[in-house]
């Protein structure tokens, strides 16, 4: 049965094209948790009073506000959502699944690769969009190398955790919205470079939780062209 805290009001503070914040919104939708979405426009340099109050340390988004109490950090939020709304009986008569694997070793591996996405994929992606010339091409090669490594982790499974959409899928799939940008700006063919990963993206996109959160690749590329001042 659901605990009392799980029924307290929930707000997600985020920007629509924030890859990290998409994780929080996908996790909430996977658990069928109703929430209010409050948009924090990252194109505005000054953070809102709400963000400064709820995340005074980093002043960043996403922020999950649950019963007036903030939870910060995208991966931290996904784990929190899994803890609070994990395996609860819903009114429809079935239980929600845990996003993290049940096995401790598999949980540790999922967390390791989620951190790999944050530390390696995001860093290479940023350098690819912001650098010029040989440095840009080197960053693109590095980025593809990281994605191929994740493709090897995926293997021939439907999702990273096996047959069920789970934690690492939530952590990585928002970055797939940038694949179009890789192709347009880097001249790469993602289907040729990472075919298994592209097929995985299509499977993820069949889920309502993902489909309702991920922007189109064109929209993502257009706004990031402004962010990174890409000509």
C-alpha positions as a printed NumPy array, in Angstrom:
array([[  0.   ,   0.   ,   0.   ],
       [  1.133,   3.564,  -0.618],
       [  2.561,   5.428,   2.36 ],
       [  1.169,   8.801,   3.419],
       [  4.191,  10.737,   2.157],
       [  3.717,   9.385,  -1.361],
       [  0.399,  11.27 ,  -1.627],
       [  1.821,  14.686,  -0.739],
       [  1.911,  17.303,  -3.539],
       [  4.745,  16.973,  -6.038],
       [  6.348,  19.665,  -8.172],
       [  9.103,  19.181, -10.73 ],
       [ 11.117,  22.308, -11.511],
       [ 12.875,  21.94 , -14.842],
       [ 13.383,  23.285, -18.376],
       [ 11.745,  21.385, -21.215],
       [ 15.014,  20.602, -23.064],
       [ 17.15 ,  19.79 , -20.014],
       [ 18.471,  16.268, -20.546],
       [ 19.074,  15.783, -16.84 ],
       [ 15.627,  16.968, -15.86 ],
       [ 13.967,  14.694, -18.408],
       [ 15.12 ,  11.81 , -16.239],
       [ 13.03 ,  13.015, -13.321],
       [  9.938,  13.521, -15.453],
       [ 10.284,  10.138, -17.162],
       [ 10.684,   8.399, -13.788],
       [  7.582,  10.119, -12.4  ],
       [  5.556,   9.162, -15.468],
       [  6.813,   5.58 , -15.303],
       [  5.43 ,   5.421, -11.774],
       [  2.235,   7.213, -12.861],
       [  2.834,   9.86 , -10.241],
       [  0.89 ,  13.089, -10.891],
       [  3.026,  16.21 , -10.579],
       [  3.032,  19.907, -11.342],
       [  5.636,  21.035, -13.843],
       [  7.211,  24.437, -13.161],
       [  9.47 ,  25.627, -15.958],
       [ 12.779,  27.306, -15.16 ],
       [ 14.088,  28.885, -18.36 ],
       [ 17.813,  28.141, -18.559],
       [ 18.217,  30.844, -21.183],
       [ 17.748,  33.359, -18.375],
       [ 21.012,  33.806, -16.471],
       [ 19.466,  34.65 , -13.095],
       [ 17.882,  31.677, -11.35 ],
       [ 14.408,  32.141,  -9.927],
       [ 13.686,  32.666,  -6.255],
       [ 12.144,  29.191,  -6.149],
       [ 15.368,  27.565,  -7.376],
       [ 17.531,  29.638,  -5.046],
       [ 15.382,  28.628,  -2.077],
       [ 15.028,  24.974,  -2.953],
       [ 18.587,  24.37 ,  -4.154],
       [ 20.763,  27.028,  -2.478],
       [ 23.96 ,  24.972,  -2.87 ],
       [ 24.03 ,  24.502,  -6.661],
       [ 21.086,  26.677,  -7.774],
       [ 20.461,  24.169, -10.551],
       [ 17.624,  22.064, -11.909],
       [ 15.935,  19.622, -11.9  ],
       [ 14.413,  19.929,  -8.456],
       [ 11.696,  17.641,  -7.164],
       [  9.623,  19.299,  -4.447],
       [  7.678,  16.698,  -2.474],
       [  5.436,  17.943,   0.279],
       [  7.386,  21.204,   0.331],
       [ 10.753,  19.457,   0.694],
       [ 13.302,  19.551,  -2.15 ],
       [ 15.209,  16.666,  -3.692],
       [ 18.041,  17.806,  -5.989],
       [ 20.197,  16.121,  -8.611],
       [ 18.721,  14.142, -11.494],
       [ 20.008,  10.675, -10.565],
       [ 19.239,  11.328,  -6.917],
       [ 15.673,  12.228,  -7.911],
       [ 15.234,   9.046,  -9.962],
       [ 16.377,   6.935,  -7.014],
       [ 14.113,   8.888,  -4.663],
       [ 11.115,   8.318,  -6.951],
       [ 11.984,   4.622,  -7.052],
       [ 12.184,   4.48 ,  -3.241],
       [  8.949,   6.352,  -2.548],
       [  6.767,   4.929,  -5.293],
       [  8.403,   1.553,  -5.752],
       [  6.223,  -1.558,  -5.8  ],
       [  3.103,   0.184,  -4.563],
       [ -0.353,  -1.127,  -5.224],
       [ -2.149,   1.211,  -7.562],
       [ -5.869,   1.788,  -7.812],
       [ -5.87 ,  -0.076, -11.111],
       [ -4.908,  -3.191,  -9.201],
       [ -1.291,  -3.723, -10.203],
       [  2.073,  -2.838,  -8.697],
       [  4.596,  -0.41 , -10.137],
       [  8.011,  -1.859, -10.916],
       [ 11.272,  -0.76 ,  -9.382],
       [ 13.518,   1.009, -11.867],
       [ 16.729,  -0.128, -10.169],
       [ 17.565,  -3.838, -10.439],
       [ 16.782,  -6.043,  -7.442],
       [ 20.253,  -7.592,  -7.401],
       [ 22.81 ,  -5.425,  -5.494],
       [ 25.573,  -6.055,  -8.045],
       [ 23.304,  -5.087, -10.941],
       [ 22.202,  -1.971,  -9.035],
       [ 25.848,  -0.985,  -8.584],
       [ 26.525,  -1.543, -12.286],
       [ 23.508,   0.531, -13.296],
       [ 24.692,   3.388, -11.067],
       [ 28.219,   3.094, -12.472],
       [ 27.061,   3.456, -16.061],
       [ 24.666,   6.28 , -15.185],
       [ 27.666,   8.125, -13.749],
       [ 29.558,   7.29 , -16.956],
       [ 26.818,   9.08 , -18.915],
       [ 27.119,  12.148, -16.681],
       [ 30.917,  12.266, -16.584],
       [ 31.914,  11.029, -20.045],
       [ 29.026,  11.334, -22.506],
       [ 27.864,  14.775, -21.402],
       [ 31.419,  16.133, -21.259],
       [ 32.283,  14.907, -24.758],
       [ 28.96 ,  16.153, -26.11 ],
       [ 29.56 ,  19.627, -24.68 ],
       [ 33.071,  19.799, -26.113],
       [ 31.784,  18.633, -29.478],
       [ 29.26 ,  21.461, -29.697],
       [ 31.503,  24.181, -28.269],
       [ 34.874,  23.489, -29.906],
       [ 36.143,  24.112, -33.431],
       [ 38.225,  22.331, -36.026],
       [ 40.307,  19.339, -34.996],
       [ 39.158,  19.602, -31.371],
       [ 35.551,  19.271, -32.503],
       [ 36.298,  16.171, -34.565],
       [ 38.256,  14.652, -31.692],
       [ 35.344,  15.277, -29.33 ],
       [ 32.929,  13.669, -31.803],
       [ 35.156,  10.596, -32.066],
       [ 35.364,  10.405, -28.275],
       [ 31.601,  10.794, -27.947],
       [ 30.945,   7.987, -30.422],
       [ 33.426,   5.83 , -28.531],
       [ 31.494,   6.369, -25.297],
       [ 28.209,   5.55 , -27.008],
       [ 29.659,   2.378, -28.506],
       [ 30.826,   1.353, -25.046],
       [ 27.273,   1.794, -23.778],
       [ 26.031,  -0.138, -26.792],
       [ 28.279,  -3.017, -25.728],
       [ 26.729,  -2.86 , -22.233],
       [ 23.286,  -3.049, -23.856],
       [ 24.303,  -6.048, -25.948],
       [ 21.382,  -7.91 , -27.446],
       [ 18.991,  -7.033, -24.612],
       [ 15.806,  -5.053, -25.226],
       [ 16.734,  -2.619, -22.442],
       [ 19.837,  -2.125, -20.322],
       [ 18.338,  -4.098, -17.445],
       [ 16.983,  -6.871, -19.662],
       [ 13.399,  -7.161, -20.827],
       [ 12.11 ,  -4.268, -18.721],
       [ 12.719,  -0.523, -19.074],
       [ 14.681,   0.595, -16.029],
       [ 17.158,   2.879, -14.282],
       [ 19.957,   3.097, -16.856],
       [ 17.432,   3.503, -19.662],
       [ 15.99 ,   6.498, -17.795],
       [ 19.493,   7.915, -17.29 ],
       [ 20.574,   7.673, -20.933],
       [ 17.496,   8.049, -23.13 ],
       [ 17.228,  11.862, -22.75 ],
       [ 20.608,  12.16 , -24.484],
       [ 19.185,  10.379, -27.517],
       [ 17.258,  13.567, -28.264],
       [ 20.635,  15.003, -29.283],
       [ 21.384,  12.281, -31.87 ],
       [ 19.834,  14.447, -34.583],
       [ 22.199,  17.229, -33.563],
       [ 25.174,  14.881, -33.798],
       [ 24.146,  14.031, -37.346],
       [ 23.427,  17.594, -38.433],
       [ 26.449,  19.18 , -36.812],
       [ 28.934,  16.329, -37.018],
       [ 27.945,  14.685, -40.271],
       [ 27.674,  11.258, -38.669],
       [ 25.112,   8.55 , -39.347],
       [ 24.004,   7.363, -35.916],
       [ 22.228,   4.309, -37.296],
       [ 25.436,   3.21 , -38.998],
       [ 27.672,   4.09 , -36.037],
       [ 25.502,   2.714, -33.21 ],
       [ 22.756,   0.547, -34.743],
       [ 21.808,  -1.321, -31.56 ],
       [ 21.584,   1.92 , -29.616],
       [ 19.34 ,   3.464, -32.273],
       [ 17.042,   0.433, -32.112],
       [ 16.975,   0.798, -28.323],
       [ 15.99 ,   4.454, -28.684],
       [ 13.052,   3.428, -30.865],
       [ 11.918,   0.88 , -28.266],
       [ 12.16 ,   3.481, -25.513],
       [ 10.164,   5.898, -27.648],
       [  7.272,   3.456, -27.701],
       [  6.794,   4.057, -23.984],
       [  4.311,   6.751, -23.043],
       [  6.586,   8.035, -20.279],
       [  9.382,   8.696, -22.776],
       [  7.209,   9.857, -25.65 ],
       [  5.544,  12.531, -23.508],
       [  8.844,  13.953, -22.231],
       [ 11.443,  13.786, -25.01 ],
       [ 11.418,  16.712, -27.462],
       [ 12.016,  16.158, -31.144],
       [ 15.605,  16.017, -32.297],
       [ 14.998,  19.102, -34.445],
       [ 13.708,  21.134, -31.483],
       [ 16.633,  20.019, -29.337],
       [ 19.152,  20.925, -32.014],
       [ 17.604,  24.322, -32.678],
       [ 17.695,  25.441, -29.061],
       [ 21.188,  24.051, -28.48 ],
       [ 22.416,  25.924, -31.543],
       [ 21.437,  29.049, -29.619],
       [ 22.942,  27.765, -26.359],
       [ 26.273,  26.907, -27.964],
       [ 26.172,  29.673, -30.623],
       [ 26.482,  27.154, -33.434],
       [ 26.404,  28.662, -36.903]])
